[in-house]
Amino acid sequence: MNDAVLSFSGIRQEFPAPGSDVGIRVIDGIDLDVGHGRFVAVIGPSGCGKSTLLQMAAGLLMPTRGTVHHRGRAIATINREVGFVPQQAQLFPWKTLAQNVELPLLLRGVGADERRERVAAALDAVGLSGFDHYFPSQLSGGMQKRGSIARTLVYRPDVILMDEPFGALDAQTRMVMQNDLQMLSRDASATVLFVTHDITEAVLLADNVAIMSQRPSKLLANIAINLPRPRNVFEPFKNPGFEDAYDAVWTVFRSQIGIRQQPH
Amino acid sequence: MMRSGPCSDPRSASASNPTESDRRLMNDLATTADQPLAGKPSARRSLASKAARGLMRLLPGLALLGFWQWASGRWIMETYVSKPTAVAARLYELFASGEIYPHLWTTGQELVLGYVIGVAGGIIGGYMLGRSPRIASIFEPYVMAFYGIPKIALAPLFIIWFGIGIGSKIALAAIMVFFLVFYNVYTGVRSVDRELANLTLVMGANQRQLTYHVYFPAAAPYVLLGMRMAVPYSVIGVIVGEFTSSIQGLGLFIREASATYDPAGVFAGIVILLVFVAIANFLAGRLERRLLRWKTLTVAAPNDI
Ligand SMILES: Nc1ncnc2c1ncn2[C@@H]1O[C@H](COP(=O)(O)OP(=O)(O)OP(=O)(O)O)[C@@H](O)[C@H]1O
Ligand SMILES: [Mg+2]
């Protein structure tokens, strides 16, 4: 087909409506390619099916119509070559931080010595060295999120799927995490599909911003963001060209979120 | 009431009141932000306070015993209530003469076997129904219906089916334990976060690994709660079975003591049962603390402030 790592083609999704035989169409034909090493952000109004797209990429949900291909292979079962970072950190509360990060390696049959090394390296990368033996309940929200990211990075998945990973964090932690993610994904030259509500976040982090319409949703635009890297996530407007890029996305997006006109 | 889950347990409720040392731990975590915690609250002080609390707990019991001893023969006739010293003497006599051992052995066997069978069945059944909505939708109404039957009423039936030996008592205890454990495990397994399970599958887990790494630990608090709640029920099952009809056992011993107007003997039997329950509770508590270490730590979460 093409050289995209992840490719959605002709995706439609219907869900059974409560108390009715006919399904409700949520996604109405989406085509989207995620190229190797690219960081693609998906934005769209609430309920338009962003999380649903990620579920399909992970093989947890089969689209009603259309196919998702991962490196040319149609996804038909759980896709173990992706990593999933959910909105809530979802660490295993009964495992320590190190055991949490270790689990994907354990499940994939990596040897004990290598596991220890890679866990240490992953925790170090997200700035959590020394917290190995802490249980998630002993970590702050931001630290849990870092743990969740370390648990995904540790097995070097081919594609990282992130579902509003920083949505629940406070503004400061969020900026720090965005900065870290920018560095980490660049160092790992990772392919990332990143769902968010936040236009600023999308523009700051992504190489491409895909904009979805309200449901039944279509892809309104896929805008390339050609800002130089590394980008300053702490002062977005200091990035040369940020304003134009933001405007380009906002112009498309504003039509979808019914704003009341202010009479002057 | 079965569905309320482990949170309804009074002991875990009291655990959410942070003690002095917990509060200190929280402050440590909050102030040192991203620094690993250094040092733990001194173990010696907490040991001393534990001993003091233990003493405080003994007081009401001692007071009750003292009152019993004093009132017996003064306010109430000793033939009705016996008295602690008489009960102690009777206990000593029972063990010294060896008279009690066959009863102990029989009841002990019945308790352990009934409990183990009931717990095992409850865990397996609850897990299977919890994991498969299809099986659950078929069997749930039946289990519900059986749950409504007062199990005690089955005692005479079980005597007919399994004889007056230990079989009928094991069956009665097992069925009482089964339903309690079953409902807790069923609730526990169904409470497992779907997203967490999916996440684990994407991480690379197969079904067996999913069970081991997610479902068992997630359901563990419910399983353990069910197991602890089931201890007294297994005793009820066995004793009622022995009351109904038996050749040997503590229930029979208590009934005979009562028939021969031997209140000290009745109380001695009850004391032995109490010891059984206390030992079982102690073991269950130990198991719980070991398996749920991650849960007791929740108190120290800095984001709970
Ligand atoms: N299992 C399901 N059964 C029925 N409807 C569903 C199901 N899952 C999702 N939906 C519907 O599909 C729509 C899209 O859901 P999805 O979670 O993908 O939205 P989203 O874009 O991620 O929204 P948000 O930004 O609020 O997270 C929602 O309107 C939801 O009602
Ligand atoms: Mg969503």
Coordinates of C-alpha atoms and ligand atoms in Angstrom, one line a residue:
Chain A
M1 CA 0.0 0.0 0.0
N2 CA 2.2 2.8 1.2
D3 CA 5.1 3.3 3.6
A4 CA 3.0 4.4 6.5
V5 CA 3.5 2.5 9.8
L6 CA -0.1 2.9 10.7
S7 CA -2.8 3.5 8.2
F8 CA -6.5 3.9 8.7
S9 CA -8.5 3.5 5.5
G10 CA -12.2 4.0 5.0
I11 CA -13.0 3.7 8.7
R12 CA -16.6 3.7 9.7
Q13 CA -17.9 2.9 13.1
E14 CA -21.4 2.3 14.4
F15 CA -22.4 1.6 17.9
P16 CA -25.7 0.0 19.0
A17 CA -27.9 2.8 20.3
P18 CA -29.5 2.1 23.7
G19 CA -33.0 0.8 23.1
S20 CA -32.9 0.6 19.3
D21 CA -31.9 -1.8 16.6
V22 CA -30.2 0.6 14.3
G23 CA -26.7 1.6 15.2
I24 CA -25.6 5.1 15.7
R25 CA -22.8 6.1 13.3
V26 CA -20.0 7.7 15.2
I27 CA -17.2 7.6 12.6
D28 CA -18.2 8.3 9.0
G29 CA -15.2 7.5 6.8
I30 CA -11.7 8.4 8.0
D31 CA -8.4 8.0 6.2
L32 CA -5.3 8.7 8.1
D33 CA -1.7 7.7 7.7
V34 CA 1.0 7.8 10.3
G35 CA 4.5 7.8 8.8
H36 CA 7.5 6.3 10.4
G37 CA 9.0 8.4 13.2
R38 CA 6.2 10.9 12.9
F39 CA 4.3 12.5 15.7
V40 CA 0.7 12.8 14.7
A41 CA -1.8 14.6 16.9
V42 CA -5.6 14.1 16.6
I43 CA -7.9 16.7 17.8
G44 CA -11.7 16.9 17.6
P45 CA -14.7 17.7 19.7
S46 CA -15.7 15.4 22.6
G47 CA -17.4 12.2 21.6
C48 CA -16.2 12.4 17.9
G49 CA -14.4 9.0 18.2
K50 CA -10.8 9.8 18.9
S51 CA -10.4 7.2 21.6
T52 CA -12.3 4.8 19.3
L53 CA -9.6 5.2 16.6
L54 CA -6.9 4.4 19.1
Q55 CA -8.8 1.3 20.2
M56 CA -8.9 0.2 16.6
A57 CA -5.1 0.7 16.2
A58 CA -4.5 -1.4 19.3
G59 CA -6.8 -4.1 17.9
L60 CA -9.2 -3.9 20.8
L61 CA -12.1 -2.9 18.5
M62 CA -12.8 -3.9 14.9
P63 CA -14.2 -1.1 12.8
T64 CA -17.7 -1.6 11.3
R65 CA -16.3 -0.8 7.9
G66 CA -12.7 -0.2 6.7
T67 CA -9.4 -1.5 7.9
V68 CA -6.4 -0.4 10.0
H69 CA -3.1 -1.6 8.7
H70 CA 0.0 -1.8 10.7
R71 CA 3.1 -2.0 8.4
G72 CA 0.9 -3.3 5.7
R73 CA -0.7 -6.0 7.9
A74 CA -4.5 -5.7 8.5
I75 CA -5.1 -5.6 12.3
A76 CA -7.5 -8.4 13.2
T77 CA -6.5 -9.2 16.8
I78 CA -4.8 -7.4 19.7
N79 CA -1.9 -5.5 18.3
R80 CA 1.0 -6.1 20.5
E81 CA 3.4 -4.0 18.6
V82 CA 1.8 -0.8 19.8
G83 CA 2.1 0.8 23.2
F84 CA -0.9 2.4 24.9
V85 CA -0.7 5.4 27.3
P86 CA -4.2 6.0 28.6
Q87 CA -5.7 9.1 30.1
Q88 CA -5.4 7.8 33.6
A89 CA -2.0 6.4 34.3
Q90 CA -3.5 2.9 35.0
L91 CA -0.5 1.6 36.8
F92 CA -1.1 -1.7 38.5
P93 CA -1.8 -0.7 42.1
W94 CA -0.6 -4.1 43.4
K95 CA 2.8 -3.8 41.8
T96 CA 5.7 -1.5 42.7
L97 CA 6.8 1.1 40.1
A98 CA 9.7 -1.1 39.0
Q99 CA 7.4 -4.2 38.7
N100 CA 4.9 -2.1 36.7
V101 CA 7.6 -1.0 34.2
E102 CA 9.0 -4.5 34.1
L103 CA 5.7 -6.3 33.3
P104 CA 5.7 -5.8 29.5
L105 CA 9.2 -7.2 29.3
L106 CA 8.2 -10.1 31.5
L107 CA 5.2 -10.8 29.3
R108 CA 7.4 -10.7 26.3
G109 CA 9.9 -13.2 27.7
V110 CA 12.9 -10.8 28.2
G111 CA 15.6 -12.3 30.4
A112 CA 16.0 -11.1 34.0
D113 CA 19.3 -9.3 33.6
E114 CA 18.1 -7.4 30.5
R115 CA 14.8 -6.6 32.3
R116 CA 16.6 -5.0 35.2
E117 CA 18.8 -2.9 32.9
R118 CA 16.0 -1.7 30.7
V119 CA 13.7 -0.9 33.7
A120 CA 16.4 1.2 35.3
A121 CA 17.1 3.0 32.0
A122 CA 13.4 3.6 31.4
L123 CA 12.9 5.0 35.0
D124 CA 15.9 7.1 34.5
A125 CA 14.6 8.5 31.3
V126 CA 11.4 9.7 32.9
G127 CA 13.2 11.0 36.0
L128 CA 11.9 8.4 38.5
S129 CA 15.2 6.7 39.5
G130 CA 15.1 5.8 43.2
F131 CA 11.3 5.3 43.3
D132 CA 11.6 1.6 42.1
H133 CA 10.0 0.2 45.2
Y134 CA 7.2 2.7 45.6
F135 CA 3.6 1.6 45.0
P136 CA 1.6 3.8 42.7
S137 CA -0.5 5.0 45.6
Q138 CA 2.7 6.5 47.0
L139 CA 3.4 8.6 43.9
S140 CA 1.9 11.9 42.8
G141 CA -0.3 12.1 39.7
G142 CA 2.5 13.4 37.6
M143 CA 4.9 10.7 38.8
Q144 CA 2.3 8.0 38.0
K145 CA 2.0 9.4 34.5
R146 CA 5.7 9.3 34.0
G147 CA 5.6 5.7 35.3
S148 CA 2.9 4.9 32.7
I149 CA 5.1 6.4 29.9
A150 CA 8.1 4.5 31.1
R151 CA 6.1 1.3 31.1
T152 CA 5.3 1.9 27.4
L153 CA 8.8 3.1 26.3
V154 CA 10.5 0.2 28.0
Y155 CA 9.5 -2.3 25.4
R156 CA 10.1 0.1 22.5
P157 CA 6.8 -0.4 20.7
D158 CA 6.6 0.3 17.0
V159 CA 3.9 2.9 17.5
I160 CA 2.9 4.7 20.7
L161 CA -0.8 5.5 21.1
M162 CA -1.5 8.2 23.6
D163 CA -5.1 9.1 24.7
E164 CA -5.1 12.6 26.3
P165 CA -2.2 11.5 28.5
F166 CA -1.8 14.9 30.1
G167 CA -5.5 15.8 30.4
A168 CA -5.7 15.2 34.1
L169 CA -2.5 17.0 35.1
D170 CA -2.1 20.6 36.5
A171 CA -0.7 23.2 34.1
Q172 CA 2.9 23.1 35.3
T173 CA 3.3 19.4 35.5
R174 CA 1.7 19.3 32.1
M175 CA 4.2 21.6 30.5
V176 CA 7.1 19.7 32.0
M177 CA 5.6 16.4 30.8
Q178 CA 5.1 17.8 27.3
N179 CA 8.7 18.9 27.2
D180 CA 9.9 15.5 28.4
L181 CA 7.7 13.7 25.8
Q182 CA 9.1 15.9 23.1
M183 CA 12.7 14.9 24.1
L184 CA 11.9 11.2 24.7
S185 CA 10.0 10.7 21.4
R186 CA 12.8 12.4 19.5
D187 CA 15.6 10.4 21.2
A188 CA 13.7 7.2 20.5
S189 CA 12.6 8.5 17.1
A190 CA 9.2 7.0 18.0
T191 CA 6.1 7.0 15.9
V192 CA 3.4 8.6 18.0
L193 CA -0.4 8.9 17.5
F194 CA -1.5 11.4 20.1
V195 CA -5.1 12.3 21.0
T196 CA -5.8 15.6 22.7
H197 CA -8.4 18.3 23.2
D198 CA -5.8 21.0 23.4
I199 CA -4.9 22.8 20.2
T200 CA -1.8 24.4 21.8
E201 CA -0.5 21.0 22.9
A202 CA -1.2 19.5 19.5
V203 CA 0.6 22.3 17.6
L204 CA 3.6 22.2 20.0
L205 CA 4.2 18.5 19.9
A206 CA 3.1 17.3 16.5
D207 CA 4.5 17.0 13.0
N208 CA 0.9 16.7 11.8
V209 CA -2.4 17.7 13.3
A210 CA -5.4 15.8 12.2
I211 CA -8.7 17.5 12.9
M212 CA -11.9 15.5 13.2
S213 CA -15.4 16.9 12.9
Q214 CA -18.4 16.4 15.2
R215 CA -20.0 13.0 15.0
P216 CA -20.6 11.4 12.7
S217 CA -17.0 12.4 12.2
K218 CA -14.9 12.8 9.2
L219 CA -11.3 14.1 8.9
L220 CA -11.6 17.8 8.2
A221 CA -7.9 18.5 7.6
N222 CA -4.4 17.1 8.2
I223 CA -2.2 20.0 8.8
A224 CA 1.6 19.7 8.7
I225 CA 3.3 21.7 11.5
N226 CA 6.7 22.7 10.3
L227 CA 8.0 24.5 13.4
P228 CA 11.7 24.0 14.2
R229 CA 12.6 21.6 17.0
P230 CA 13.1 21.5 19.9
R231 CA 10.0 23.6 20.6
N232 CA 9.6 25.8 23.6
V233 CA 6.5 24.3 25.3
F234 CA 6.7 26.7 28.3
E235 CA 6.2 29.8 26.2
P236 CA 4.3 28.6 23.1
F237 CA 4.1 32.0 21.4
K238 CA 7.9 32.4 21.5
N239 CA 8.3 29.7 18.9
P240 CA 8.8 31.4 15.5
G241 CA 5.8 30.6 13.3
F242 CA 3.7 29.2 16.2
E243 CA 0.9 31.8 15.7
D244 CA 0.4 30.9 12.0
A245 CA 0.4 27.2 12.7
Y246 CA -2.1 27.7 15.6
D247 CA -4.3 29.8 13.4
A248 CA -4.3 27.3 10.6
V249 CA -5.6 24.6 13.0
W250 CA -8.0 26.9 14.8
T251 CA -9.6 28.1 11.6
V252 CA -10.6 24.6 10.8
F253 CA -11.5 23.6 14.4
R254 CA -13.6 26.6 15.3
S255 CA -16.4 25.6 12.9
Q256 CA -16.8 22.4 15.1
I257 CA -17.4 23.9 18.5
G258 CA -20.3 26.2 18.1
I259 CA -19.0 29.5 19.7
R260 CA -21.6 32.2 20.2
Q261 CA -20.7 35.3 18.3
Q262 CA -20.0 38.4 20.5
P263 CA -21.9 41.4 19.1
H264 CA -19.7 44.5 19.1
Chain B
M1 CA -25.1 -6.7 51.4
M2 CA -22.9 -9.2 49.5
R3 CA -22.2 -6.7 46.8
S4 CA -20.8 -4.0 49.0
G5 CA -17.3 -5.3 48.4
P6 CA -14.2 -5.0 50.7
C7 CA -14.8 -1.4 51.5
S8 CA -17.7 -2.3 53.8
D9 CA -15.3 -4.1 56.1
P10 CA -15.1 -2.2 59.3
R11 CA -11.3 -2.9 59.7
S12 CA -10.4 -1.4 56.3
A13 CA -12.6 1.6 57.2
S14 CA -10.6 2.3 60.3
A15 CA -7.4 2.0 58.2
S16 CA -8.4 5.2 56.4
N17 CA -7.9 7.3 59.5
P18 CA -4.3 8.2 59.2
T19 CA -2.3 7.7 62.4
E20 CA 0.4 10.0 63.6
S21 CA 3.2 8.3 61.8
D22 CA 1.2 8.1 58.6
R23 CA 0.6 11.8 58.7
R24 CA 4.3 12.4 59.1
L25 CA 5.0 10.2 56.2
M26 CA 2.6 12.2 54.0
N27 CA 4.3 15.4 55.0
D28 CA 7.6 13.9 54.1
L29 CA 6.4 12.9 50.7
A30 CA 4.8 16.2 50.1
T31 CA 7.7 18.4 51.0
T32 CA 10.5 16.5 49.5
A33 CA 8.5 16.3 46.3
D34 CA 10.6 14.3 43.9
Q35 CA 13.1 13.0 46.4
P36 CA 13.0 9.4 47.5
L37 CA 11.8 9.1 51.1
A38 CA 14.6 8.7 53.7
G39 CA 14.1 6.8 56.9
K40 CA 10.9 5.3 58.4
P41 CA 9.0 6.3 61.5
S42 CA 10.7 4.7 64.5
A43 CA 9.6 1.1 64.9
R44 CA 10.2 1.1 68.7
R45 CA 7.7 3.8 69.5
S46 CA 5.0 2.1 67.4
L47 CA 5.7 -1.2 69.2
A48 CA 5.2 0.4 72.6
S49 CA 1.9 2.1 71.5
K50 CA 0.8 -1.3 70.1
A51 CA 1.4 -3.0 73.5
A52 CA -0.5 -0.2 75.3
R53 CA -3.4 -0.6 72.8
G54 CA -3.4 -4.4 73.4
L55 CA -3.7 -3.9 77.2
M56 CA -6.6 -1.4 76.7
R57 CA -8.3 -4.1 74.6
L58 CA -7.9 -6.7 77.3
L59 CA -9.5 -4.6 80.0
P60 CA -13.2 -4.9 79.0
G61 CA -12.8 -8.7 78.6
L62 CA -11.2 -9.0 82.0
A63 CA -13.9 -6.8 83.5
L64 CA -16.5 -9.1 82.0
L65 CA -14.9 -12.2 83.4
G66 CA -14.6 -10.6 86.8
F67 CA -18.2 -9.7 86.8
W68 CA -19.2 -13.1 85.7
Q69 CA -17.2 -14.7 88.4
W70 CA -18.6 -12.3 91.0
A71 CA -22.3 -12.4 89.9
S72 CA -22.4 -16.2 89.5
G73 CA -24.1 -17.7 92.6
R74 CA -24.9 -14.2 93.9
W75 CA -27.3 -12.8 91.3
I76 CA -27.8 -15.8 89.0
M77 CA -27.8 -19.4 90.0
E78 CA -24.5 -21.1 89.1
T79 CA -26.4 -24.0 87.5
Y80 CA -27.4 -21.6 84.8
V81 CA -24.3 -19.7 84.0
S82 CA -21.5 -21.6 85.7
K83 CA -18.4 -19.4 86.4
P84 CA -15.0 -18.7 84.7
T85 CA -13.0 -20.7 87.3
A86 CA -15.4 -23.7 86.9
V87 CA -15.1 -23.5 83.1
A88 CA -11.4 -23.3 83.3
A89 CA -11.3 -26.3 85.6
R90 CA -13.6 -28.2 83.3
L91 CA -11.4 -27.4 80.3
Y92 CA -8.3 -28.6 82.1
E93 CA -10.1 -31.8 83.1
L94 CA -11.3 -32.4 79.5
F95 CA -7.8 -32.0 78.1
A96 CA -6.1 -33.9 81.0
S97 CA -8.3 -36.9 80.7
G98 CA -8.2 -36.8 76.9
E99 CA -11.9 -37.0 76.8
I100 CA -12.2 -34.0 74.4
Y101 CA -9.6 -35.1 71.8
P102 CA -11.9 -37.3 69.6
H103 CA -14.4 -34.5 69.5
L104 CA -11.7 -31.9 68.7
W105 CA -10.3 -34.1 65.9
T106 CA -13.7 -34.7 64.3
T107 CA -14.8 -31.1 64.4
G108 CA -11.4 -29.9 63.3
Q109 CA -11.5 -32.2 60.3
E110 CA -15.0 -31.1 59.4
L111 CA -14.2 -27.4 59.8
V112 CA -11.0 -27.5 57.7
L113 CA -12.4 -29.7 55.0
G114 CA -15.7 -27.8 54.8
Y115 CA -13.9 -24.5 54.7
V116 CA -11.3 -25.5 52.1
I117 CA -13.9 -27.1 49.8
G118 CA -16.2 -24.1 50.1
V119 CA -13.5 -21.6 49.5
A120 CA -12.1 -23.5 46.5
G121 CA -15.5 -23.9 45.0
G122 CA -16.4 -20.3 45.6
I123 CA -13.2 -19.0 44.0
I124 CA -13.5 -21.3 41.0
G125 CA -17.2 -20.6 40.5
G126 CA -17.0 -16.9 41.1
Y127 CA -14.0 -16.6 38.8
M128 CA -15.6 -18.5 36.0
L129 CA -18.9 -16.6 36.2
G130 CA -17.1 -13.3 36.7
R131 CA -14.9 -13.8 33.6
S132 CA -17.6 -15.0 31.2
P133 CA -20.8 -12.9 30.9
R134 CA -22.3 -15.6 28.9
I135 CA -22.0 -18.3 31.5
A136 CA -23.0 -15.7 34.1
S137 CA -26.2 -14.8 32.4
I138 CA -27.2 -18.5 32.3
F139 CA -26.3 -19.4 35.9
E140 CA -26.8 -16.2 37.8
P141 CA -30.6 -16.7 38.4
Y142 CA -30.0 -20.2 39.8
V143 CA -27.2 -19.1 42.1
M144 CA -29.4 -16.3 43.3
A145 CA -32.3 -18.7 44.0
F146 CA -30.1 -21.1 45.9
Y147 CA -28.5 -18.2 47.7
G148 CA -32.0 -17.4 49.2
I149 CA -32.4 -20.8 50.8
P150 CA -31.4 -20.8 54.5
K151 CA -28.6 -23.3 54.3
I152 CA -29.3 -24.4 57.9
A153 CA -32.6 -25.9 56.6
L154 CA -30.5 -28.3 54.5
A155 CA -29.0 -30.0 57.5
P156 CA -31.6 -32.8 57.8
L157 CA -31.4 -33.4 54.1
F158 CA -27.6 -33.6 54.1
I159 CA -27.8 -36.1 57.0
I160 CA -30.0 -38.3 54.8
W161 CA -27.6 -37.9 51.8
F162 CA -24.2 -38.0 53.5
G163 CA -24.9 -40.0 56.7
I164 CA -24.4 -39.0 60.3
G165 CA -20.6 -39.1 59.9
I166 CA -18.4 -36.1 59.0
G167 CA -19.6 -36.0 55.4
S168 CA -22.8 -34.2 56.1
K169 CA -21.1 -31.6 58.3
I170 CA -18.5 -31.0 55.7
A171 CA -21.2 -30.5 53.1
L172 CA -23.1 -28.1 55.2
A173 CA -20.1 -26.0 56.1
A174 CA -18.9 -26.1 52.5
I175 CA -22.1 -24.8 51.1
M176 CA -22.4 -22.0 53.5
V177 CA -18.8 -20.9 52.9
F178 CA -19.2 -21.4 49.1
F179 CA -21.9 -18.8 48.7
L180 CA -20.2 -16.2 50.6
V181 CA -16.9 -16.6 48.8
F182 CA -18.6 -17.1 45.5
Y183 CA -20.4 -13.7 45.7
N184 CA -17.3 -11.9 46.8
V185 CA -15.1 -13.3 44.1
Y186 CA -17.8 -12.8 41.5
T187 CA -18.1 -9.1 42.4
G188 CA -14.3 -8.8 42.6
V189 CA -13.6 -10.2 39.2
R190 CA -16.4 -8.1 37.6
S191 CA -15.0 -5.0 39.2
V192 CA -11.7 -5.3 37.3
D193 CA -11.2 -2.3 35.1
R194 CA -11.8 -3.2 31.5
E195 CA -9.3 -0.7 30.3
L196 CA -6.6 -2.1 32.6
A197 CA -7.2 -5.6 31.3
N198 CA -7.0 -4.4 27.6
L199 CA -3.9 -2.5 28.4
T200 CA -2.3 -5.6 29.7
L201 CA -3.3 -7.6 26.6
V202 CA -1.7 -4.9 24.4
M203 CA 1.5 -5.1 26.6
G204 CA 1.7 -8.7 25.5
A205 CA -0.2 -10.8 28.0
N206 CA -2.0 -14.0 27.1
Q207 CA -5.1 -15.1 29.0
R208 CA -3.1 -17.0 31.6
Q209 CA -0.9 -14.1 32.3
L210 CA -3.8 -11.8 32.3
T211 CA -5.4 -13.9 35.0
Y212 CA -2.2 -14.1 37.1
H213 CA -1.1 -10.4 36.8
V214 CA -4.5 -8.7 36.7
Y215 CA -7.5 -10.7 37.7
F216 CA -6.1 -12.4 40.7
P217 CA -4.5 -9.4 42.4
A218 CA -7.5 -7.2 41.6
A219 CA -9.9 -9.7 43.0
A220 CA -7.7 -10.6 46.0
P221 CA -9.2 -8.1 48.4
Y222 CA -12.7 -9.5 47.7
V223 CA -11.5 -13.1 47.9
L224 CA -9.9 -12.4 51.3
L225 CA -12.9 -10.5 52.6
G226 CA -15.1 -13.5 51.6
M227 CA -12.6 -15.9 53.2
R228 CA -12.7 -14.0 56.5
M229 CA -16.4 -13.6 56.6
A230 CA -16.8 -17.3 55.9
V231 CA -14.9 -18.5 59.0
P232 CA -17.8 -18.1 61.4
Y233 CA -20.2 -19.5 58.8
S234 CA -18.2 -22.7 58.5
V235 CA -18.4 -23.1 62.3
I236 CA -22.1 -22.6 62.2
G237 CA -22.5 -25.1 59.5
V238 CA -20.5 -27.8 61.3
I239 CA -22.1 -27.2 64.7
V240 CA -25.6 -27.1 63.4
G241 CA -24.8 -30.3 61.5
E242 CA -23.5 -31.9 64.7
F243 CA -26.5 -30.7 66.7
T244 CA -28.8 -32.3 64.2
S245 CA -27.3 -35.7 64.2
S246 CA -23.8 -37.0 64.9
I247 CA -21.6 -39.6 66.6
Q248 CA -18.8 -37.3 67.6
G249 CA -17.8 -33.7 67.6
L250 CA -17.9 -30.5 69.7
G251 CA -21.5 -29.9 68.7
L252 CA -22.5 -33.2 70.1
F253 CA -20.3 -32.6 73.2
I254 CA -22.1 -29.3 73.8
R255 CA -25.5 -30.8 73.3
E256 CA -24.8 -33.6 75.7
A257 CA -23.3 -31.3 78.3
S258 CA -26.5 -29.2 78.1
A259 CA -28.7 -32.4 78.4
T260 CA -26.9 -33.4 81.5
Y261 CA -27.1 -29.9 83.1
D262 CA -23.4 -29.2 82.8
P263 CA -23.1 -25.5 82.0
A264 CA -19.4 -25.5 82.6
G265 CA -19.1 -28.2 79.9
V266 CA -21.3 -26.1 77.5
F267 CA -19.1 -23.1 78.1
A268 CA -15.9 -25.2 77.8
G269 CA -17.1 -26.3 74.3
I270 CA -17.9 -22.7 73.3
V271 CA -14.5 -21.6 74.5
I272 CA -12.9 -24.2 72.3
L273 CA -14.9 -23.0 69.3
L274 CA -13.9 -19.5 70.1
V275 CA -10.3 -20.5 70.0
F276 CA -10.8 -22.2 66.6
V277 CA -12.3 -19.0 65.2
A278 CA -9.6 -16.8 66.7
I279 CA -6.9 -19.0 65.1
A280 CA -8.6 -18.9 61.8
N281 CA -9.0 -15.2 61.9
F282 CA -5.4 -14.7 62.9
L283 CA -4.3 -16.8 59.9
A284 CA -6.7 -15.0 57.6
G285 CA -5.4 -11.6 58.8
R286 CA -1.8 -12.6 58.3
L287 CA -2.6 -13.7 54.7
E288 CA -4.5 -10.5 54.1
R289 CA -1.6 -8.3 55.3
R290 CA 0.8 -10.2 53.2
L291 CA -1.2 -10.2 50.0
L292 CA -2.6 -6.7 50.3
R293 CA 0.5 -4.8 51.3
W294 CA -0.1 -2.4 48.4
K295 CA -3.5 -1.6 49.8
T296 CA -2.6 -0.7 53.3
L297 CA -0.1 1.8 51.8
T298 CA -2.8 3.9 50.2
V299 CA -3.0 5.9 53.3
A300 CA 0.3 7.5 52.6
A301 CA -0.6 8.9 49.2
P302 CA 0.5 12.5 48.9
N303 CA -2.3 13.3 46.4
D304 CA -4.9 12.4 49.1
I305 CA -4.1 15.5 51.1
Ligands
LIG1 N1 -19.0 0.6 23.4 C1 -19.7 1.7 23.0 N2 -21.1 1.5 22.8 C2 -21.8 2.5 22.4 N3 -21.3 3.7 22.1 C3 -20.0 3.9 22.2 C4 -19.1 2.9 22.7 N4 -17.9 3.4 22.7 C5 -18.0 4.7 22.3 N5 -19.3 5.0 22.0 C6 -19.7 6.3 21.5 O1 -18.8 6.7 20.4 C7 -18.5 8.0 20.5 C8 -17.1 8.3 20.4 O2 -16.5 7.8 21.6 P1 -14.9 8.1 21.9 O3 -14.7 7.7 23.3 O4 -14.1 7.6 20.9 O5 -14.9 9.7 21.9 P2 -13.7 10.7 22.1 O6 -13.5 11.4 20.8 O7 -12.5 10.0 22.6 O8 -14.3 11.7 23.1 P3 -13.5 12.4 24.3 O9 -12.7 13.5 23.7 O10 -14.6 13.0 25.2 O11 -12.7 11.4 25.0 C9 -19.1 8.6 21.8 O12 -20.2 9.4 21.5 C10 -19.7 7.4 22.5 O13 -21.0 7.6 22.9
MG2 MG -11.6 9.9 24.5

